[in-house]
Amino acid sequence: QAKSQRQGGYATYHPRMHEQLLERVRLETDLRRAVEQHQFRVVYQPLVDMGTGGVNGVEALVRWHHPERGVISPVTFIPLAESTGLIGAIGEYVLREACRQVAAWRSEVPGAENMRVSVNLSAPQLDDPDLVGLVTRTLEETGLPATSLVLEVTEGVLVDQHEAALTTLNALRGLGIRLAIDDFGTGYSSLSYLHRLPVDILKIDKSFVDRLSDNGDLSLVDAILSMATTLGLATVAEGIEHEHQRSALAAQGCDIGQGYHFSPPVEAADMPGVITAALHTASSRGAGHLEHVG
Ligand code: C2E
Ligand code: MG
Ligand code: MG
Ligand code: MG
């Protein structure tokens, strides 16, 4: 306490800032305990083929089940996990659990035979010299083929990368894993820079999908989609909430959709039902889409 007062210029703190600092310290203590006591769970959101309506993959999304506060969003605790170094243990858990779970669905659930899983990676994980080893071991242990794993890295993180991280990304890709740029359009990557990144999939940020109002302007999304085509990248649109957004994106050639319009993230136990419902919709409609499952 005395030490932090000297270092932080405590006298100039507003009481509200003091309260926020205390809250941060409390959350950090709780987060350490959460890692020891395994308070994390993974939920899954379907990635839907815009052409057939089938579930072609899932994104693994972590949740913290805090014993007193209930479910805490990753938006709140991932930044804290990154700054405290706890992201390594949390990320390792999510990767292993997601690979194990999707390998099980692939062998047990009709329609899930070729399902892929996307796992989010934070910047500090990319700096870990053992990341390639961890991913290799995890694939071996869970039996998931490397080609069925997608690792998502945000555009901002990719733009900041130095040589060592690029070497890691290339080594991951060498295993057969695919890399996706997450939240595309929110960072500052130039076309020439993107061209040099070892990525396979571009995920269009929800903010662009939001702008596709009923009589809205398609030009921005159109530009992103044609750029992706030029670079040979597959495209995923994030945060599709309305049918008109789905149909506009599908008409412009976007490959995959993700969003509440198809399904919110669901508990693992509910995913087989979501896959089965999508399978029925896909087969009964031919090239139709999946309506409000889950
Ligand atoms: P993200 O990777 O861009 O994931 C998509 C987020 O959008 C998820 O939020 C998802 O629930 C939400 N979403 C999907 N469809 C819709 C929609 O139609 N409308 C709206 N409003 N939201 C939608 P979530 O699960 O809260 O995760 C937030 C972010 O936290 C993720 O963004 C990702 O950056 C991070 N995150 C989640 N899980 C992990 C993890 O295991 N590791 C790391 N490093 N980051 C994670
Ligand atoms: Mg993501
Ligand atoms: Mg995203
Ligand atoms: Mg996003």
Short mmCIF file of C-alpha atoms and ligand atoms in Angstrom, two decimals:
data_model
loop_
_atom_site.label_atom_id
_atom_site.label_comp_id
_atom_site.label_asym_id
_atom_site.label_seq_id
_atom_site.Cartn_x
_atom_site.Cartn_y
_atom_site.Cartn_z
CA GLN A 1 0.00 0.00 0.00
CA ALA A 2 2.68 2.50 1.07
CA LYS A 3 4.81 1.52 -1.89
CA SER A 4 2.05 2.05 -4.42
CA GLN A 5 1.28 5.44 -2.87
CA ARG A 6 4.83 6.61 -3.50
CA GLN A 7 5.00 5.20 -7.01
CA GLY A 8 1.57 6.12 -8.26
CA GLY A 9 1.27 9.68 -7.01
CA TYR A 10 -1.63 8.66 -4.82
CA ALA A 11 -2.39 12.20 -3.65
CA THR A 12 -3.57 13.20 -7.12
CA TYR A 13 -6.00 10.26 -7.40
CA HIS A 14 -9.68 10.98 -7.58
CA PRO A 15 -11.69 8.74 -5.21
CA ARG A 16 -13.37 7.16 -8.21
CA MET A 17 -9.99 6.19 -9.66
CA HIS A 18 -9.08 4.68 -6.33
CA GLU A 19 -12.25 2.61 -6.43
CA GLN A 20 -11.46 1.45 -9.97
CA LEU A 21 -7.94 0.48 -8.92
CA LEU A 22 -9.28 -1.55 -5.99
CA GLU A 23 -11.76 -3.27 -8.29
CA ARG A 24 -8.94 -4.15 -10.68
CA VAL A 25 -6.82 -5.60 -7.90
CA ARG A 26 -9.78 -7.65 -6.63
CA LEU A 27 -10.54 -8.97 -10.11
CA GLU A 28 -6.87 -9.86 -10.60
CA THR A 29 -6.77 -11.83 -7.34
CA ASP A 30 -9.98 -13.61 -8.33
CA LEU A 31 -8.60 -14.35 -11.80
CA ARG A 32 -5.54 -16.06 -10.34
CA ARG A 33 -7.81 -18.22 -8.20
CA ALA A 34 -10.05 -18.88 -11.24
CA VAL A 35 -7.10 -20.43 -13.08
CA GLU A 36 -6.24 -22.65 -10.09
CA GLN A 37 -9.87 -23.66 -9.54
CA HIS A 38 -10.81 -24.16 -13.22
CA GLN A 39 -13.65 -21.63 -13.33
CA PHE A 40 -13.56 -21.25 -17.13
CA ARG A 41 -15.90 -22.78 -19.65
CA VAL A 42 -15.97 -22.72 -23.42
CA VAL A 43 -19.11 -21.89 -25.41
CA TYR A 44 -19.42 -22.35 -29.17
CA GLN A 45 -20.96 -20.25 -31.92
CA PRO A 46 -21.70 -21.80 -35.32
CA LEU A 47 -19.99 -20.57 -38.48
CA VAL A 48 -22.59 -21.03 -41.18
CA ASP A 49 -22.00 -21.73 -44.87
CA MET A 50 -23.79 -18.88 -46.68
CA GLY A 51 -24.53 -21.18 -49.62
CA THR A 52 -25.97 -24.27 -47.93
CA GLY A 53 -26.90 -23.03 -44.44
CA GLY A 54 -24.92 -25.89 -42.90
CA VAL A 55 -22.68 -25.47 -39.86
CA ASN A 56 -19.19 -25.64 -41.26
CA GLY A 57 -17.35 -24.79 -38.08
CA VAL A 58 -17.61 -23.22 -34.65
CA GLU A 59 -15.78 -20.44 -32.85
CA ALA A 60 -14.71 -21.29 -29.28
CA LEU A 61 -15.42 -18.40 -26.87
CA VAL A 62 -14.34 -18.46 -23.24
CA ARG A 63 -16.56 -17.58 -20.24
CA TRP A 64 -15.53 -17.10 -16.62
CA HIS A 65 -17.98 -18.55 -14.10
CA HIS A 66 -17.15 -16.44 -11.07
CA PRO A 67 -18.43 -18.04 -7.83
CA GLU A 68 -20.02 -14.77 -6.58
CA ARG A 69 -20.41 -12.57 -9.64
CA GLY A 70 -21.76 -15.13 -12.08
CA VAL A 71 -20.67 -15.26 -15.72
CA ILE A 72 -18.03 -12.67 -16.65
CA SER A 73 -17.47 -11.69 -20.29
CA PRO A 74 -14.07 -12.15 -21.97
CA VAL A 75 -14.24 -8.45 -22.90
CA THR A 76 -13.75 -7.77 -19.16
CA PHE A 77 -11.17 -10.38 -18.17
CA ILE A 78 -9.09 -11.15 -21.29
CA PRO A 79 -7.25 -7.77 -21.16
CA LEU A 80 -6.50 -8.43 -17.48
CA ALA A 81 -5.36 -11.97 -18.29
CA GLU A 82 -3.05 -10.53 -20.95
CA SER A 83 -1.46 -7.95 -18.66
CA THR A 84 -0.95 -10.43 -15.81
CA GLY A 85 0.40 -13.32 -17.88
CA LEU A 86 -2.55 -15.52 -16.92
CA ILE A 87 -3.60 -15.65 -20.59
CA GLY A 88 -1.10 -18.45 -21.17
CA ALA A 89 -2.90 -20.88 -18.84
CA ILE A 90 -6.37 -19.74 -19.93
CA GLY A 91 -5.49 -19.92 -23.63
CA GLU A 92 -4.01 -23.40 -23.20
CA TYR A 93 -7.20 -24.59 -21.53
CA VAL A 94 -9.45 -23.12 -24.25
CA LEU A 95 -7.32 -24.63 -27.03
CA ARG A 96 -7.27 -28.11 -25.49
CA GLU A 97 -10.94 -28.12 -24.54
CA ALA A 98 -12.08 -26.80 -27.96
CA CYS A 99 -9.96 -29.31 -29.90
CA ARG A 100 -11.12 -32.19 -27.68
CA GLN A 101 -14.77 -31.18 -27.97
CA VAL A 102 -14.79 -30.68 -31.73
CA ALA A 103 -12.88 -33.94 -32.32
CA ALA A 104 -15.67 -35.67 -30.32
CA TRP A 105 -18.46 -34.00 -32.35
CA ARG A 106 -16.70 -34.94 -35.58
CA SER A 107 -16.85 -38.62 -34.67
CA GLU A 108 -20.25 -38.63 -32.94
CA VAL A 109 -22.58 -36.07 -34.53
CA PRO A 110 -23.98 -36.65 -38.05
CA GLY A 111 -23.18 -33.62 -40.18
CA ALA A 112 -20.17 -32.64 -38.07
CA GLU A 113 -17.67 -34.97 -39.78
CA ASN A 114 -15.66 -32.13 -41.31
CA MET A 115 -16.33 -29.48 -38.69
CA ARG A 116 -13.59 -26.94 -38.02
CA VAL A 117 -12.89 -25.04 -34.82
CA SER A 118 -11.65 -21.48 -34.49
CA VAL A 119 -9.74 -20.46 -31.36
CA ASN A 120 -8.77 -16.87 -30.50
CA LEU A 121 -5.11 -16.10 -29.83
CA SER A 122 -3.85 -13.11 -27.84
CA ALA A 123 -0.65 -11.19 -28.56
CA PRO A 124 1.28 -12.61 -25.56
CA GLN A 125 0.50 -16.15 -26.75
CA LEU A 126 2.12 -15.35 -30.10
CA ASP A 127 5.25 -14.30 -28.22
CA ASP A 128 5.44 -17.64 -26.41
CA PRO A 129 8.32 -19.61 -27.96
CA ASP A 130 6.51 -22.87 -27.11
CA LEU A 131 3.25 -21.99 -28.92
CA VAL A 132 4.01 -24.24 -31.90
CA GLY A 133 4.95 -27.07 -29.50
CA LEU A 134 1.77 -26.57 -27.49
CA VAL A 135 -0.43 -26.64 -30.59
CA THR A 136 1.37 -29.70 -31.97
CA ARG A 137 0.94 -31.62 -28.69
CA THR A 138 -2.69 -30.56 -28.35
CA LEU A 139 -3.55 -31.81 -31.85
CA GLU A 140 -1.79 -35.12 -31.15
CA GLU A 141 -3.53 -35.58 -27.80
CA THR A 142 -7.02 -34.73 -29.05
CA GLY A 143 -6.77 -36.34 -32.49
CA LEU A 144 -8.06 -33.22 -34.27
CA PRO A 145 -6.49 -32.86 -37.74
CA ALA A 146 -4.36 -29.71 -38.05
CA THR A 147 -6.34 -28.70 -41.13
CA SER A 148 -9.49 -28.46 -38.96
CA LEU A 149 -8.01 -25.90 -36.57
CA VAL A 150 -8.22 -22.17 -37.26
CA LEU A 151 -6.38 -19.69 -35.06
CA GLU A 152 -7.82 -16.16 -34.99
CA VAL A 153 -5.60 -13.14 -34.41
CA THR A 154 -6.95 -9.59 -34.48
CA GLU A 155 -5.82 -7.25 -37.20
CA GLY A 156 -4.23 -4.91 -34.65
CA VAL A 157 -2.07 -7.69 -33.21
CA LEU A 158 -0.95 -8.82 -36.67
CA VAL A 159 0.05 -5.31 -37.69
CA ASP A 160 2.23 -4.91 -34.58
CA GLN A 161 4.13 -8.13 -35.11
CA HIS A 162 7.87 -8.43 -35.23
CA GLU A 163 9.94 -11.08 -37.02
CA ALA A 164 9.77 -13.71 -34.23
CA ALA A 165 5.98 -13.72 -34.20
CA LEU A 166 5.85 -13.92 -37.99
CA THR A 167 8.13 -16.96 -37.80
CA THR A 168 5.70 -18.51 -35.30
CA LEU A 169 2.71 -17.79 -37.57
CA ASN A 170 4.51 -19.38 -40.52
CA ALA A 171 5.43 -22.44 -38.43
CA LEU A 172 1.80 -22.84 -37.31
CA ARG A 173 0.70 -22.65 -40.92
CA GLY A 174 3.38 -25.22 -41.74
CA LEU A 175 1.55 -27.67 -39.47
CA GLY A 176 -1.51 -27.29 -41.73
CA ILE A 177 -3.41 -24.94 -39.45
CA ARG A 178 -5.27 -22.02 -40.98
CA LEU A 179 -4.95 -18.46 -39.71
CA ALA A 180 -7.74 -15.88 -39.66
CA ILE A 181 -7.54 -12.11 -39.27
CA ASP A 182 -10.18 -11.26 -36.66
CA ASP A 183 -12.13 -7.97 -36.48
CA PHE A 184 -10.86 -6.97 -39.92
CA GLY A 185 -11.36 -3.32 -40.77
CA THR A 186 -10.76 -2.03 -37.23
CA GLY A 187 -6.95 -1.92 -37.57
CA TYR A 188 -4.70 -0.14 -39.99
CA SER A 189 -3.25 -2.76 -42.28
CA SER A 190 -2.45 -1.61 -45.79
CA LEU A 191 -3.13 -3.82 -48.78
CA SER A 192 0.58 -4.34 -49.41
CA TYR A 193 1.10 -5.36 -45.79
CA LEU A 194 -1.84 -7.79 -45.76
CA HIS A 195 -0.42 -9.41 -48.85
CA ARG A 196 2.69 -10.43 -46.88
CA LEU A 197 0.86 -11.87 -43.87
CA PRO A 198 0.57 -15.66 -43.72
CA VAL A 199 -3.25 -15.70 -43.39
CA ASP A 200 -6.05 -17.69 -45.02
CA ILE A 201 -9.29 -16.19 -43.74
CA LEU A 202 -10.53 -12.65 -43.27
CA LYS A 203 -13.26 -12.01 -40.69
CA ILE A 204 -15.14 -8.80 -41.46
CA ASP A 205 -15.80 -6.91 -38.24
CA LYS A 206 -19.39 -6.57 -37.01
CA SER A 207 -19.24 -2.78 -37.36
CA PHE A 208 -19.32 -3.17 -41.18
CA VAL A 209 -22.19 -5.64 -41.00
CA ASP A 210 -24.08 -3.19 -38.73
CA ARG A 211 -23.87 -0.55 -41.47
CA LEU A 212 -25.79 -2.80 -43.89
CA SER A 213 -29.14 -1.25 -43.05
CA ASP A 214 -32.17 -2.08 -45.21
CA ASN A 215 -31.41 0.54 -47.85
CA GLY A 216 -27.78 0.73 -46.81
CA ASP A 217 -24.55 1.18 -48.63
CA LEU A 218 -22.78 -1.98 -49.74
CA SER A 219 -19.68 -0.33 -51.11
CA LEU A 220 -17.43 -0.78 -48.06
CA VAL A 221 -18.23 -4.47 -47.55
CA ASP A 222 -17.99 -4.93 -51.30
CA ALA A 223 -14.50 -3.43 -51.31
CA ILE A 224 -13.37 -5.73 -48.48
CA LEU A 225 -14.82 -8.80 -50.19
CA SER A 226 -13.16 -8.05 -53.52
CA MET A 227 -9.85 -7.36 -51.77
CA ALA A 228 -10.14 -10.75 -50.02
CA THR A 229 -10.80 -12.42 -53.37
CA THR A 230 -7.76 -10.70 -54.88
CA LEU A 231 -5.61 -11.96 -52.01
CA GLY A 232 -7.12 -15.45 -52.20
CA LEU A 233 -8.64 -15.27 -48.71
CA ALA A 234 -11.88 -16.90 -47.56
CA THR A 235 -14.35 -14.50 -45.90
CA VAL A 236 -16.42 -14.66 -42.72
CA ALA A 237 -18.87 -11.90 -41.75
CA GLU A 238 -19.21 -11.37 -37.97
CA GLY A 239 -22.28 -10.22 -36.06
CA ILE A 240 -25.04 -10.95 -38.59
CA GLU A 241 -28.28 -10.20 -36.75
CA HIS A 242 -30.79 -9.72 -39.56
CA GLU A 243 -31.89 -11.60 -42.66
CA HIS A 244 -31.30 -8.58 -44.92
CA GLN A 245 -27.65 -8.51 -43.78
CA ARG A 246 -27.28 -12.23 -44.52
CA SER A 247 -28.81 -11.95 -47.98
CA ALA A 248 -26.78 -8.85 -48.91
CA LEU A 249 -23.52 -10.49 -47.80
CA ALA A 250 -24.36 -13.79 -49.52
CA ALA A 251 -25.19 -11.94 -52.75
CA GLN A 252 -21.81 -10.18 -52.59
CA GLY A 253 -20.03 -13.53 -52.32
CA CYS A 254 -19.21 -13.73 -48.61
CA ASP A 255 -18.48 -17.40 -47.82
CA ILE A 256 -19.37 -17.82 -44.14
CA GLY A 257 -21.65 -16.02 -41.67
CA GLN A 258 -21.60 -15.78 -37.88
CA GLY A 259 -24.10 -14.00 -35.67
CA TYR A 260 -27.25 -14.08 -33.56
CA HIS A 261 -29.35 -14.40 -36.74
CA PHE A 262 -28.04 -17.98 -36.99
CA SER A 263 -27.31 -18.69 -33.34
CA PRO A 264 -25.71 -17.06 -30.29
CA PRO A 265 -22.79 -18.88 -28.68
CA VAL A 266 -24.21 -22.02 -26.96
CA GLU A 267 -23.06 -24.47 -24.30
CA ALA A 268 -21.32 -27.54 -25.71
CA ALA A 269 -24.29 -29.75 -24.77
CA ASP A 270 -26.59 -27.71 -27.04
CA MET A 271 -24.37 -27.72 -30.14
CA PRO A 272 -25.38 -31.16 -31.54
CA GLY A 273 -28.99 -29.91 -31.70
CA VAL A 274 -27.90 -26.75 -33.52
CA ILE A 275 -25.89 -28.83 -36.04
CA THR A 276 -28.82 -31.20 -36.64
CA ALA A 277 -31.32 -28.35 -37.11
CA ALA A 278 -28.99 -26.68 -39.63
CA LEU A 279 -28.55 -29.96 -41.47
CA HIS A 280 -32.33 -30.32 -41.88
CA THR A 281 -32.70 -26.72 -43.00
CA ALA A 282 -29.84 -27.10 -45.44
CA SER A 283 -31.20 -30.28 -47.00
CA SER A 284 -34.84 -29.11 -47.15
CA ARG A 285 -33.90 -25.79 -48.72
CA GLY A 286 -31.07 -26.80 -50.96
CA ALA A 287 -29.17 -23.55 -51.06
CA GLY A 288 -31.34 -21.96 -48.40
CA HIS A 289 -30.21 -20.66 -45.05
CA LEU A 290 -30.48 -21.59 -41.43
CA GLU A 291 -33.22 -19.80 -39.54
CA HIS A 292 -33.03 -18.97 -35.84
CA VAL A 293 -31.63 -22.16 -34.41
CA GLY A 294 -30.57 -22.51 -30.79
P1 C2E B 1 -14.38 -12.09 -31.30
O1 C2E B 1 -13.32 -13.12 -31.43
O2 C2E B 1 -14.51 -11.10 -32.39
O3 C2E B 1 -15.72 -12.94 -31.11
C1 C2E B 1 -16.98 -12.52 -31.58
C2 C2E B 1 -17.78 -11.88 -30.48
O4 C2E B 1 -18.99 -11.35 -31.03
C3 C2E B 1 -18.22 -12.85 -29.38
O5 C2E B 1 -18.29 -12.10 -28.16
C4 C2E B 1 -19.63 -13.22 -29.83
O6 C2E B 1 -20.44 -13.70 -28.78
C5 C2E B 1 -20.11 -11.90 -30.35
N1 C2E B 1 -21.18 -12.02 -31.33
C6 C2E B 1 -21.37 -12.99 -32.23
N2 C2E B 1 -22.46 -12.76 -33.01
C7 C2E B 1 -22.98 -11.59 -32.58
C8 C2E B 1 -24.13 -10.81 -32.97
O7 C2E B 1 -24.88 -11.15 -33.89
N3 C2E B 1 -24.34 -9.65 -32.29
C9 C2E B 1 -23.51 -9.24 -31.28
N4 C2E B 1 -23.81 -8.10 -30.66
N5 C2E B 1 -22.43 -9.96 -30.87
C10 C2E B 1 -22.16 -11.11 -31.53
P2 C2E B 1 -17.67 -12.66 -26.80
O8 C2E B 1 -17.87 -14.13 -26.68
O9 C2E B 1 -18.16 -11.77 -25.71
O10 C2E B 1 -16.11 -12.42 -27.01
C11 C2E B 1 -15.61 -11.14 -27.13
C12 C2E B 1 -14.16 -11.14 -27.52
O11 C2E B 1 -13.36 -11.70 -26.47
C13 C2E B 1 -13.86 -12.00 -28.74
O12 C2E B 1 -14.20 -11.28 -29.91
C14 C2E B 1 -12.38 -12.24 -28.58
O13 C2E B 1 -11.65 -11.12 -29.02
C15 C2E B 1 -12.25 -12.33 -27.04
N6 C2E B 1 -12.23 -13.75 -26.68
C16 C2E B 1 -13.26 -14.62 -26.45
N7 C2E B 1 -12.80 -15.85 -26.13
C17 C2E B 1 -11.44 -15.77 -26.13
C18 C2E B 1 -10.38 -16.72 -25.88
O14 C2E B 1 -10.58 -17.91 -25.61
N8 C2E B 1 -9.10 -16.24 -26.00
C19 C2E B 1 -8.83 -14.93 -26.34
N9 C2E B 1 -7.56 -14.55 -26.43
N10 C2E B 1 -9.80 -14.03 -26.58
C20 C2E B 1 -11.08 -14.44 -26.49
MG MG B 2 -12.64 -14.33 -32.85
MG MG B 3 -14.09 -11.25 -34.23
MG MG B 4 -15.29 -8.82 -33.31
#
